[in-house]
Tab-separated table of C-alpha atoms in Angstrom:
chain	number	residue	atom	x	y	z
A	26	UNK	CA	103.907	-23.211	103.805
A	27	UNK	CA	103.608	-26.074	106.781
A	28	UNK	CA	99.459	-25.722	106.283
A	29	UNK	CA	99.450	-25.516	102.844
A	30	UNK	CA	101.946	-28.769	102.386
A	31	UNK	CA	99.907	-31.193	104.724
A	32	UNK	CA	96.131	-29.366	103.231
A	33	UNK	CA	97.032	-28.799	99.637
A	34	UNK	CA	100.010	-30.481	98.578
A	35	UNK	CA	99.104	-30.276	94.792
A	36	UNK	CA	99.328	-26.221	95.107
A	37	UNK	CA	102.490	-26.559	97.158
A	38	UNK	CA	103.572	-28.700	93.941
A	39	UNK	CA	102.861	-25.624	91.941
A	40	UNK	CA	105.781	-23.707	94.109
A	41	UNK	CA	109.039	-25.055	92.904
A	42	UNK	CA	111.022	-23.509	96.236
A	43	UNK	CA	111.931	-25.565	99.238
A	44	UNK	CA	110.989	-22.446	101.501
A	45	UNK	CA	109.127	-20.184	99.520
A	46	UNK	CA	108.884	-16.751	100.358
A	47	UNK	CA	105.834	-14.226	99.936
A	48	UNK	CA	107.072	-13.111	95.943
A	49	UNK	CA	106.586	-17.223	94.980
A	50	UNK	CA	103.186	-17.015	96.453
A	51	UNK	CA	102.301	-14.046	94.645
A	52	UNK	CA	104.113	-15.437	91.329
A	53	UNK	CA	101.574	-18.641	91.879
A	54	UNK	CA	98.663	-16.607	91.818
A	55	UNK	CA	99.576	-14.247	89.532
A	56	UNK	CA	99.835	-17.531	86.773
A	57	UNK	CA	96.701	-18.961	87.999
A	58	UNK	CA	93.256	-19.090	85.898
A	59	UNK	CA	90.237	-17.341	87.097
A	60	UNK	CA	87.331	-19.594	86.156
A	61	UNK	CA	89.073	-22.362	88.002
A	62	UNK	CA	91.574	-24.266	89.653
A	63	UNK	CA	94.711	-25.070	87.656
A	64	UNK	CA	97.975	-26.455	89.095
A	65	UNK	CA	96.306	-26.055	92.689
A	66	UNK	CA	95.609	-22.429	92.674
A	67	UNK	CA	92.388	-19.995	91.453
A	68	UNK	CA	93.115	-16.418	90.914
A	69	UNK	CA	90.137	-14.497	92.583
A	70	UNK	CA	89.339	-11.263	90.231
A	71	UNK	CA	88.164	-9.442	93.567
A	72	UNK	CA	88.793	-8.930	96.898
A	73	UNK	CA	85.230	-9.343	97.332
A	74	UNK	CA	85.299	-12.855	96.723
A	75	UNK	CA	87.615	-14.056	99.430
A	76	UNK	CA	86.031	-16.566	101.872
A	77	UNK	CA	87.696	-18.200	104.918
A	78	UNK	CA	90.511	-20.575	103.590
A	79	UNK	CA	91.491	-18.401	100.855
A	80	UNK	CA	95.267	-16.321	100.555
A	81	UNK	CA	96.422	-12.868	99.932
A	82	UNK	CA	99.662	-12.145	99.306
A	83	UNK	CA	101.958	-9.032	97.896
A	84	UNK	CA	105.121	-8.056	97.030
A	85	UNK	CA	107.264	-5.781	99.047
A	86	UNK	CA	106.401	-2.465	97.820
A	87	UNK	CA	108.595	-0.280	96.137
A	88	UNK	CA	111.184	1.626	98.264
A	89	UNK	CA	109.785	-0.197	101.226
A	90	UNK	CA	112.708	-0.612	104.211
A	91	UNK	CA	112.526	-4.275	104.995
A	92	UNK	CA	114.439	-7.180	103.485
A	93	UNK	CA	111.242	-9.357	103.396
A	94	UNK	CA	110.359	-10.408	100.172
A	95	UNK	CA	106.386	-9.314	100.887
A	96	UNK	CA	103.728	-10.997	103.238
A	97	UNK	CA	101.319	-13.754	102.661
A	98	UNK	CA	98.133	-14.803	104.578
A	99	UNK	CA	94.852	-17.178	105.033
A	100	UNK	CA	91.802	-15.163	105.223
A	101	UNK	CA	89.755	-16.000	108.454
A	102	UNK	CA	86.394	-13.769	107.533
A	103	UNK	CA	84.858	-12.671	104.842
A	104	UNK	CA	86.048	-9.250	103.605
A	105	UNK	CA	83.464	-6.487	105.905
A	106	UNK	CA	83.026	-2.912	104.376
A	107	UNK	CA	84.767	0.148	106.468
A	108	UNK	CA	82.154	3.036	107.034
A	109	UNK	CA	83.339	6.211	106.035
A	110	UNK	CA	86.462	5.344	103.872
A	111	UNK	CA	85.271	4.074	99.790
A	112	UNK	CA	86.423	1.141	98.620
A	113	UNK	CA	88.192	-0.293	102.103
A	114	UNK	CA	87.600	-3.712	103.512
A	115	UNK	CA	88.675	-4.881	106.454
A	116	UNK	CA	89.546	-7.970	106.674
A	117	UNK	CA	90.403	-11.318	109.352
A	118	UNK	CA	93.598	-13.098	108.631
A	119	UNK	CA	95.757	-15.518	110.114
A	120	UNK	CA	99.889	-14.922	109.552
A	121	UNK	CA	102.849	-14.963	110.777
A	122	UNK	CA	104.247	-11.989	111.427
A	123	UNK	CA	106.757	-9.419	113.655
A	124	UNK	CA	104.185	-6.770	114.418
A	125	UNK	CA	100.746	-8.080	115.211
A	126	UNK	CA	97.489	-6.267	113.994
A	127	UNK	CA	94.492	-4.753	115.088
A	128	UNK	CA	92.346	-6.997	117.490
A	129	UNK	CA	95.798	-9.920	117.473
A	130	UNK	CA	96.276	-12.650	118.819
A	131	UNK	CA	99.489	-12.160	119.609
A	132	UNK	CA	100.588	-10.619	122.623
A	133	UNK	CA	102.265	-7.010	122.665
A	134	UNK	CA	106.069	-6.956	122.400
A	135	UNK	CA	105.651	-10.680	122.310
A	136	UNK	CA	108.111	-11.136	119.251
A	137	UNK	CA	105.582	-12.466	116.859
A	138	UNK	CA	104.851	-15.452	115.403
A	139	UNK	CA	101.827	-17.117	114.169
A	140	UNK	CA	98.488	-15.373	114.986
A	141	UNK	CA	95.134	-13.584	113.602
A	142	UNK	CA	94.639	-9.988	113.437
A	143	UNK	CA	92.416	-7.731	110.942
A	144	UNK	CA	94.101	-5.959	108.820
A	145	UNK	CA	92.277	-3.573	105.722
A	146	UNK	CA	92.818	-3.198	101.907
A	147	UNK	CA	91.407	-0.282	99.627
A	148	UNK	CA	90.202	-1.620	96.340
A	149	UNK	CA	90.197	-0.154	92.856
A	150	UNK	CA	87.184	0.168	90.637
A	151	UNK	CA	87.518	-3.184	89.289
A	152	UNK	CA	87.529	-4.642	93.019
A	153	UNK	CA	91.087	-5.430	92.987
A	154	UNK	CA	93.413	-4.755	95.807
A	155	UNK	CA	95.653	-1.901	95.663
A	156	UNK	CA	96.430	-0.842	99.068
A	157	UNK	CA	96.356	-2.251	102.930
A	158	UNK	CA	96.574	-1.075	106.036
A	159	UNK	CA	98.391	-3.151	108.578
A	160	UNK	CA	96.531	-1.876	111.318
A	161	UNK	CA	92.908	-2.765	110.390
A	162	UNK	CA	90.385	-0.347	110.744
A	163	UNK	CA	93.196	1.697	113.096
A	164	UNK	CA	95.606	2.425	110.234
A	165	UNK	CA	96.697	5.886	109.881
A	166	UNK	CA	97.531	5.163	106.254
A	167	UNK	CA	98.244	2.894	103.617
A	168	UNK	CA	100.627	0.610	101.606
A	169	UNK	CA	100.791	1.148	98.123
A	170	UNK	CA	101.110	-2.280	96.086
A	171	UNK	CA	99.128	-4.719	94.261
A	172	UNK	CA	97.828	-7.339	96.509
A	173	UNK	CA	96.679	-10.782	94.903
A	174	UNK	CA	93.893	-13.335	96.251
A	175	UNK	CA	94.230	-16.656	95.585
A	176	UNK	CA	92.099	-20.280	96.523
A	177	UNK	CA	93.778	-23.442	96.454
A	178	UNK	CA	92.371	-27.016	95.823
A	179	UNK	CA	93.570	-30.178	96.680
């Protein structure tokens, strides 16, 4: 929210919360065009299309245990193909989070906070995410739930 209200204040505009939380995020990209910017924000139709700068974002899955709302995230690489697992990207991203990721930032037991990690997503046929993996390339499974991909403009 602090980056995106000092770099794209017009997308910000877009989110009608004072502290929005990962489900307004998702809400914002959800309503977004694909072909181009509207109100700040582009839907991206695939995973494969995220560059540095861009967001992800999901709901909290269904049944999940944690009071959070979902997570949200800047992309710091370009989505990279996993050997040996179809359809799974993993993918550098900078968040804020409890529980770091593979290759963090953040120390160990350190209590969180802002860093980058890689996490992975599994993508459907039509490129779309439907799964990640908190751990990166480590995961020993994966979250079920729709993740989005947005861009924002100034």
């Amino acid at each position: 929210t602090w980056i995106l209200r000092r770099e794209a204040p017009r997308a910000m505009r877009a989110i009608t919360r004072e502290r929005p939380v990962a489900r307004d995020f998702v809400r914002a990209i959800e309503r977004a065009p694909t072909g181009r910017a509207r109100g700040g924000w582009q839907r991206l139709e695939t995973l494969a299309e995220a560059r540095p700068g861009d967001l992800f974002a999901w709901r909290r899955p269904r049944g999940f245990p944690s009071r959070n709302t979902g997570h949200v995230g800047f992309v710091v690489a370009a989505p990279a193909a996993i050997p040996g697992i179809p359809g799974a990207v993993a993918v550098r991203v900078a968040d804020a989070t409890s529980w770091g990721h593979q290759d963090d930032t953040r120390r160990d037991g350190g209590g969180g906070g802002f860093g980058i990690g890689t996490i992975s997503f599994l993508v459907d046929a039509t490129g779309a995410g439907t799964h990640y993996g908190w751990y990166g390339t480590l995961s020993e499974g994966y979250v079920i739930t729709p993740i989005v991909m947005g861009r924002v403009s100034r």
